[in-house]
C-alpha cells in the first residue's frame, strides 16, 4: 500500500499544523533549506539509510511549506507532470539533453 | 483519485530516467536547487498558479534525485513520518516549539 501525495500532506498537517502556522513561510523555508543541506551531505557521504531519512525530511518540509502556502501538492504535480514532460508533452521526454528539464 | 508517492516517482522515472542517469547526482542537484530558488521567489511574489507549478517542479526534481540515488521515497517517508512526529512520536507533535521540527 503506497502513501498518496494527498495523504502525506494531510499527515504532515495533522502532525505539525499549529506549529507550522506560528512559524510562517519564512521560518519554515529556513528549516526546509537546512534539510536540503543535510540531503546534499547525505548524497555525498551518507549511508542508504541516512539518504532515505534526509529525502523523507525534505519531502515532509516541502509538504509543510505547501500547507502554509495553501497549495495542493497532488493537484499541482498532476497538473504539471501527469501528461508527460511539460516541455515536449511526451513520455519519455524527448527535449534536448541540455534543455530543461 | 490521488497520486501515490510511488506512482509519482515512477512517472518521473518513465519520463526522464535516461536523461537523469546521464546527468548524475551532482548535475541533478544543481537543477533541483534552481527549482528551489524559483519556489522561494514564487512564495514571495508569485500567484497561486505560479506557486503550485514551482512546488510541482521541486517535488518532481526531488523524485528524480531519489531515482538516481536508488531511494524509495514512499518507504522513506512512511518510515520516518508514518508513526507521528519522529521527535515525540505523537500526532499532533508536542515537541517544544523551538525544537526541530
PDB file of C-alpha atoms in Angstrom:
ATOM      1  CA  UNK A   1       0.000   0.000   0.000  1.00  0.00           C
ATOM      2  CA  UNK A   2       1.598   3.212  -1.179  1.00  0.00           C
ATOM      3  CA  UNK A   3       1.032   6.533   0.539  1.00  0.00           C
ATOM      4  CA  UNK A   4      -0.738   9.106  -1.589  1.00  0.00           C
ATOM      5  CA  UNK A   5       0.647  12.601  -2.011  1.00  0.00           C
ATOM      6  CA  UNK A   6      -2.604  13.889  -0.537  1.00  0.00           C
ATOM      7  CA  UNK A   7      -2.290  11.598   2.494  1.00  0.00           C
ATOM      8  CA  UNK A   8       1.295  12.705   3.004  1.00  0.00           C
ATOM      9  CA  UNK A   9       0.266  16.349   3.042  1.00  0.00           C
ATOM     10  CA  UNK A  10      -2.539  15.512   5.491  1.00  0.00           C
ATOM     11  CA  UNK A  11      -0.248  13.527   7.807  1.00  0.00           C
ATOM     12  CA  UNK A  12       2.123  16.493   7.982  1.00  0.00           C
ATOM     13  CA  UNK A  13      -0.842  18.824   8.564  1.00  0.00           C
ATOM     14  CA  UNK A  14      -2.199  16.625  11.364  1.00  0.00           C
ATOM     15  CA  UNK A  15       1.212  16.382  12.990  1.00  0.00           C
ATOM     16  CA  UNK A  16       2.536  19.928  12.672  1.00  0.00           C
ATOM     17  CA  UNK A  17      -0.153  22.365  11.537  1.00  0.00           C
ATOM     18  CA  UNK A  18      -0.354  24.558  14.623  1.00  0.00           C
ATOM     19  CA  UNK A  19       3.447  24.823  14.901  1.00  0.00           C
ATOM     20  CA  UNK A  20       3.765  25.417  11.168  1.00  0.00           C
ATOM     21  CA  UNK A  21       1.298  28.290  11.170  1.00  0.00           C
ATOM     22  CA  UNK A  22       3.027  30.016  14.054  1.00  0.00           C
ATOM     23  CA  UNK A  23       6.377  29.724  12.280  1.00  0.00           C
ATOM     24  CA  UNK A  24       5.140  31.099   8.944  1.00  0.00           C
ATOM     25  CA  UNK A  25       6.525  30.786   5.421  1.00  0.00           C
ATOM     26  CA  UNK A  26       9.878  32.491   6.019  1.00  0.00           C
ATOM     27  CA  UNK A  27      10.829  30.480   9.096  1.00  0.00           C
ATOM     28  CA  UNK A  28       9.617  27.265   7.528  1.00  0.00           C
ATOM     29  CA  UNK A  29      11.648  27.914   4.392  1.00  0.00           C
ATOM     30  CA  UNK A  30      14.780  28.152   6.546  1.00  0.00           C
ATOM     31  CA  UNK A  31      14.046  24.772   8.134  1.00  0.00           C
ATOM     32  CA  UNK A  32      13.363  23.347   4.674  1.00  0.00           C
ATOM     33  CA  UNK A  33      16.718  24.649   3.433  1.00  0.00           C
ATOM     34  CA  UNK A  34      18.512  23.134   6.401  1.00  0.00           C
ATOM     35  CA  UNK A  35      17.076  19.765   5.399  1.00  0.00           C
ATOM     36  CA  UNK A  36      18.092  20.349   1.774  1.00  0.00           C
ATOM     37  CA  UNK A  37      21.643  20.934   3.009  1.00  0.00           C
ATOM     38  CA  UNK A  38      21.541  17.710   5.009  1.00  0.00           C
ATOM     39  CA  UNK A  39      20.293  15.867   1.910  1.00  0.00           C
ATOM     40  CA  UNK A  40      23.225  17.257  -0.061  1.00  0.00           C
ATOM     41  CA  UNK A  41      25.652  15.979   2.571  1.00  0.00           C
ATOM     42  CA  UNK A  42      23.964  12.571   2.713  1.00  0.00           C
ATOM     43  CA  UNK A  43      24.100  12.252  -1.077  1.00  0.00           C
ATOM     44  CA  UNK A  44      27.846  12.794  -0.934  1.00  0.00           C
ATOM     45  CA  UNK A  45      28.755  10.816   2.173  1.00  0.00           C
ATOM     46  CA  UNK A  46      25.723   9.103   3.684  1.00  0.00           C
ATOM     47  CA  UNK A  47      24.601   5.527   4.002  1.00  0.00           C
ATOM     48  CA  UNK A  48      21.449   4.436   2.195  1.00  0.00           C
ATOM     49  CA  UNK A  49      19.538   4.734   5.488  1.00  0.00           C
ATOM     50  CA  UNK A  50      20.806   8.265   6.040  1.00  0.00           C
ATOM     51  CA  UNK A  51      19.916   9.260   2.480  1.00  0.00           C
ATOM     52  CA  UNK A  52      16.428   7.806   2.857  1.00  0.00           C
ATOM     53  CA  UNK A  53      15.885   9.743   6.087  1.00  0.00           C
ATOM     54  CA  UNK A  54      17.047  13.009   4.504  1.00  0.00           C
ATOM     55  CA  UNK A  55      14.824  12.521   1.453  1.00  0.00           C
ATOM     56  CA  UNK A  56      11.921  11.948   3.864  1.00  0.00           C
ATOM     57  CA  UNK A  57      12.748  15.150   5.735  1.00  0.00           C
ATOM     58  CA  UNK A  58      12.929  17.272   2.582  1.00  0.00           C
ATOM     59  CA  UNK A  59       9.641  15.826   1.352  1.00  0.00           C
ATOM     60  CA  UNK A  60       8.000  16.425   4.743  1.00  0.00           C
ATOM     61  CA  UNK A  61       9.179  20.036   4.883  1.00  0.00           C
ATOM     62  CA  UNK A  62       8.051  20.594   1.304  1.00  0.00           C
ATOM     63  CA  UNK A  63       4.613  19.364   2.379  1.00  0.00           C
ATOM     64  CA  UNK A  64       4.727  21.751   5.336  1.00  0.00           C
ATOM     65  CA  UNK A  65       5.565  24.663   3.050  1.00  0.00           C
ATOM     66  CA  UNK A  66       2.715  23.670   0.750  1.00  0.00           C
ATOM     67  CA  UNK A  67       0.328  23.504   3.702  1.00  0.00           C
ATOM     68  CA  UNK A  68       1.266  27.001   4.815  1.00  0.00           C
ATOM     69  CA  UNK A  69       1.064  28.329   1.246  1.00  0.00           C
ATOM     70  CA  UNK A  70      -2.326  26.676   0.675  1.00  0.00           C
ATOM     71  CA  UNK A  71      -1.077  24.571  -2.244  1.00  0.00           C
ATOM     72  CA  UNK A  72      -2.443  21.090  -3.027  1.00  0.00           C
ATOM     73  CA  UNK A  73       0.745  19.204  -3.957  1.00  0.00           C
ATOM     74  CA  UNK A  74      -1.207  16.350  -5.534  1.00  0.00           C
ATOM     75  CA  UNK A  75      -3.132  18.642  -7.873  1.00  0.00           C
ATOM     76  CA  UNK A  76      -0.011  20.684  -8.615  1.00  0.00           C
ATOM     77  CA  UNK A  77       2.149  17.749  -9.633  1.00  0.00           C
ATOM     78  CA  UNK A  78      -0.601  16.011 -11.595  1.00  0.00           C
ATOM     79  CA  UNK A  79      -1.330  19.213 -13.497  1.00  0.00           C
ATOM     80  CA  UNK A  80       2.313  19.733 -14.441  1.00  0.00           C
ATOM     81  CA  UNK A  81       3.693  16.186 -14.819  1.00  0.00           C
ATOM     82  CA  UNK A  82       0.619  13.979 -15.236  1.00  0.00           C
ATOM     83  CA  UNK A  83       0.567  14.329 -19.025  1.00  0.00           C
ATOM     84  CA  UNK A  84       4.215  13.660 -19.832  1.00  0.00           C
ATOM     85  CA  UNK A  85       7.119  16.094 -19.843  1.00  0.00           C
ATOM     86  CA  UNK A  86       5.827  19.680 -19.526  1.00  0.00           C
ATOM     87  CA  UNK A  87       8.316  20.694 -22.216  1.00  0.00           C
ATOM     88  CA  UNK A  88       7.677  18.173 -25.025  1.00  0.00           C
ATOM     89  CA  UNK A  89       4.450  16.532 -23.683  1.00  0.00           C
ATOM     90  CA  UNK A  90       5.997  13.102 -24.269  1.00  0.00           C
ATOM     91  CA  UNK A  91       6.915  10.086 -22.138  1.00  0.00           C
ATOM     92  CA  UNK A  92       9.815   9.533 -22.206  1.00  0.00           C
ATOM     93  CA  UNK A  93      10.880  13.139 -22.612  1.00  0.00           C
ATOM     94  CA  UNK A  94      12.444  13.977 -25.979  1.00  0.00           C
ATOM     95  CA  UNK A  95      13.589  17.502 -25.115  1.00  0.00           C
ATOM     96  CA  UNK A  96      17.190  18.271 -25.964  1.00  0.00           C
ATOM     97  CA  UNK A  97      19.547  16.886 -23.289  1.00  0.00           C
ATOM     98  CA  UNK A  98      20.807  20.367 -22.431  1.00  0.00           C
ATOM     99  CA  UNK A  99      17.295  21.762 -22.209  1.00  0.00           C
ATOM    100  CA  UNK A 100      15.294  21.975 -19.071  1.00  0.00           C
ATOM    101  CA  UNK A 101      14.336  19.589 -17.629  1.00  0.00           C
TER     102      UNK A 101
ATOM    103  CA  UNK B   1      -8.135   9.884  -7.167  1.00  0.00           C
ATOM    104  CA  UNK B   2      -4.899  10.959  -5.542  1.00  0.00           C
ATOM    105  CA  UNK B   3      -1.492  10.174  -6.970  1.00  0.00           C
ATOM    106  CA  UNK B   4       0.639   7.900  -4.810  1.00  0.00           C
ATOM    107  CA  UNK B   5       4.190   8.840  -3.902  1.00  0.00           C
ATOM    108  CA  UNK B   6       5.290   5.626  -5.589  1.00  0.00           C
ATOM    109  CA  UNK B   7       3.375   6.493  -8.792  1.00  0.00           C
ATOM    110  CA  UNK B   8       4.910   9.956  -8.799  1.00  0.00           C
ATOM    111  CA  UNK B   9       8.403   8.518  -8.592  1.00  0.00           C
ATOM    112  CA  UNK B  10       7.537   6.077 -11.398  1.00  0.00           C
ATOM    113  CA  UNK B  11       6.069   8.809 -13.632  1.00  0.00           C
ATOM    114  CA  UNK B  12       9.274  10.804 -13.263  1.00  0.00           C
ATOM    115  CA  UNK B  13      11.323   7.674 -13.934  1.00  0.00           C
ATOM    116  CA  UNK B  14       9.303   6.851 -17.070  1.00  0.00           C
ATOM    117  CA  UNK B  15       9.600  10.404 -18.325  1.00  0.00           C
ATOM    118  CA  UNK B  16      13.214  11.259 -17.513  1.00  0.00           C
ATOM    119  CA  UNK B  17      15.221   8.220 -16.448  1.00  0.00           C
ATOM    120  CA  UNK B  18      17.699   8.053 -19.313  1.00  0.00           C
ATOM    121  CA  UNK B  19      18.395  11.803 -19.162  1.00  0.00           C
ATOM    122  CA  UNK B  20      18.610  11.687 -15.368  1.00  0.00           C
ATOM    123  CA  UNK B  21      21.188   8.920 -15.358  1.00  0.00           C
ATOM    124  CA  UNK B  22      23.383  10.696 -17.869  1.00  0.00           C
ATOM    125  CA  UNK B  23      23.269  13.864 -15.765  1.00  0.00           C
ATOM    126  CA  UNK B  24      24.133  12.154 -12.473  1.00  0.00           C
ATOM    127  CA  UNK B  25      23.601  13.225  -8.867  1.00  0.00           C
ATOM    128  CA  UNK B  26      25.716  16.389  -8.929  1.00  0.00           C
ATOM    129  CA  UNK B  27      24.158  17.863 -12.064  1.00  0.00           C
ATOM    130  CA  UNK B  28      20.679  16.889 -10.959  1.00  0.00           C
ATOM    131  CA  UNK B  29      21.213  18.506  -7.579  1.00  0.00           C
ATOM    132  CA  UNK B  30      22.010  21.794  -9.323  1.00  0.00           C
ATOM    133  CA  UNK B  31      18.755  21.638 -11.324  1.00  0.00           C
ATOM    134  CA  UNK B  32      16.923  20.775  -8.104  1.00  0.00           C
ATOM    135  CA  UNK B  33      18.424  23.814  -6.390  1.00  0.00           C
ATOM    136  CA  UNK B  34      17.436  26.058  -9.279  1.00  0.00           C
ATOM    137  CA  UNK B  35      13.840  24.938  -8.758  1.00  0.00           C
ATOM    138  CA  UNK B  36      14.131  25.525  -5.010  1.00  0.00           C
ATOM    139  CA  UNK B  37      15.220  29.083  -5.812  1.00  0.00           C
ATOM    140  CA  UNK B  38      12.244  29.546  -8.103  1.00  0.00           C
ATOM    141  CA  UNK B  39       9.960  28.249  -5.345  1.00  0.00           C
ATOM    142  CA  UNK B  40      11.433  30.788  -2.945  1.00  0.00           C
ATOM    143  CA  UNK B  41      10.721  33.586  -5.422  1.00  0.00           C
ATOM    144  CA  UNK B  42       7.180  32.328  -6.063  1.00  0.00           C
ATOM    145  CA  UNK B  43       6.466  32.135  -2.327  1.00  0.00           C
ATOM    146  CA  UNK B  44       7.432  35.782  -2.017  1.00  0.00           C
ATOM    147  CA  UNK B  45       5.905  37.212  -5.189  1.00  0.00           C
ATOM    148  CA  UNK B  46       4.033  34.577  -7.170  1.00  0.00           C
ATOM    149  CA  UNK B  47       0.417  33.930  -7.945  1.00  0.00           C
ATOM    150  CA  UNK B  48      -1.188  30.761  -6.617  1.00  0.00           C
ATOM    151  CA  UNK B  49      -0.749  29.147 -10.050  1.00  0.00           C
ATOM    152  CA  UNK B  50       2.952  30.041 -10.119  1.00  0.00           C
ATOM    153  CA  UNK B  51       3.448  28.704  -6.592  1.00  0.00           C
ATOM    154  CA  UNK B  52       1.677  25.462  -7.476  1.00  0.00           C
ATOM    155  CA  UNK B  53       3.889  25.000 -10.560  1.00  0.00           C
ATOM    156  CA  UNK B  54       7.065  25.618  -8.545  1.00  0.00           C
ATOM    157  CA  UNK B  55       6.009  23.186  -5.813  1.00  0.00           C
ATOM    158  CA  UNK B  56       5.395  20.618  -8.562  1.00  0.00           C
ATOM    159  CA  UNK B  57       8.849  21.230 -10.018  1.00  0.00           C
ATOM    160  CA  UNK B  58      10.632  20.871  -6.678  1.00  0.00           C
ATOM    161  CA  UNK B  59       8.707  17.678  -5.960  1.00  0.00           C
ATOM    162  CA  UNK B  60       9.496  16.299  -9.425  1.00  0.00           C
ATOM    163  CA  UNK B  61      13.208  17.060  -9.097  1.00  0.00           C
ATOM    164  CA  UNK B  62      13.249  15.532  -5.619  1.00  0.00           C
ATOM    165  CA  UNK B  63      11.773  12.383  -7.170  1.00  0.00           C
ATOM    166  CA  UNK B  64      14.468  12.491  -9.869  1.00  0.00           C
ATOM    167  CA  UNK B  65      17.183  12.763  -7.225  1.00  0.00           C
ATOM    168  CA  UNK B  66      15.654   9.835  -5.354  1.00  0.00           C
ATOM    169  CA  UNK B  67      15.553   7.786  -8.550  1.00  0.00           C
ATOM    170  CA  UNK B  68      19.224   8.396  -9.207  1.00  0.00           C
ATOM    171  CA  UNK B  69      20.134   7.704  -5.580  1.00  0.00           C
ATOM    172  CA  UNK B  70      18.073   4.494  -5.529  1.00  0.00           C
ATOM    173  CA  UNK B  71      15.814   5.693  -2.710  1.00  0.00           C
ATOM    174  CA  UNK B  72      12.150   4.686  -2.421  1.00  0.00           C
ATOM    175  CA  UNK B  73      10.513   7.969  -1.331  1.00  0.00           C
ATOM    176  CA  UNK B  74       7.322   6.225  -0.259  1.00  0.00           C
ATOM    177  CA  UNK B  75       9.139   3.822   2.067  1.00  0.00           C
ATOM    178  CA  UNK B  76      11.408   6.603   3.332  1.00  0.00           C
ATOM    179  CA  UNK B  77       8.614   8.979   4.290  1.00  0.00           C
ATOM    180  CA  UNK B  78       6.393   6.282   5.756  1.00  0.00           C
ATOM    181  CA  UNK B  79       9.282   5.001   7.880  1.00  0.00           C
ATOM    182  CA  UNK B  80      10.071   8.456   9.253  1.00  0.00           C
ATOM    183  CA  UNK B  81       6.663  10.193   9.427  1.00  0.00           C
ATOM    184  CA  UNK B  82       4.114   7.367   9.305  1.00  0.00           C
ATOM    185  CA  UNK B  83       4.053   6.918  13.080  1.00  0.00           C
ATOM    186  CA  UNK B  84       3.682  10.519  14.219  1.00  0.00           C
ATOM    187  CA  UNK B  85       6.393  13.108  14.771  1.00  0.00           C
ATOM    188  CA  UNK B  86       9.826  11.441  14.666  1.00  0.00           C
ATOM    189  CA  UNK B  87      10.819  13.540  17.695  1.00  0.00           C
ATOM    190  CA  UNK B  88       7.959  12.913  20.150  1.00  0.00           C
ATOM    191  CA  UNK B  89       6.138  10.047  18.334  1.00  0.00           C
ATOM    192  CA  UNK B  90       2.852  11.925  18.738  1.00  0.00           C
ATOM    193  CA  UNK B  91       0.192  13.389  16.430  1.00  0.00           C
ATOM    194  CA  UNK B  92      -0.048  16.321  16.764  1.00  0.00           C
ATOM    195  CA  UNK B  93       3.587  16.909  17.643  1.00  0.00           C
ATOM    196  CA  UNK B  94       4.212  18.041  21.224  1.00  0.00           C
ATOM    197  CA  UNK B  95       7.911  18.835  20.826  1.00  0.00           C
ATOM    198  CA  UNK B  96       8.970  22.232  22.135  1.00  0.00           C
ATOM    199  CA  UNK B  97       8.122  24.993  19.628  1.00  0.00           C
ATOM    200  CA  UNK B  98      11.797  25.910  19.249  1.00  0.00           C
ATOM    201  CA  UNK B  99      12.819  22.298  18.754  1.00  0.00           C
ATOM    202  CA  UNK B 100      13.117  20.643  15.434  1.00  0.00           C
ATOM    203  CA  UNK B 101      10.807  20.106  13.719  1.00  0.00           C
TER     204      UNK B 101
END
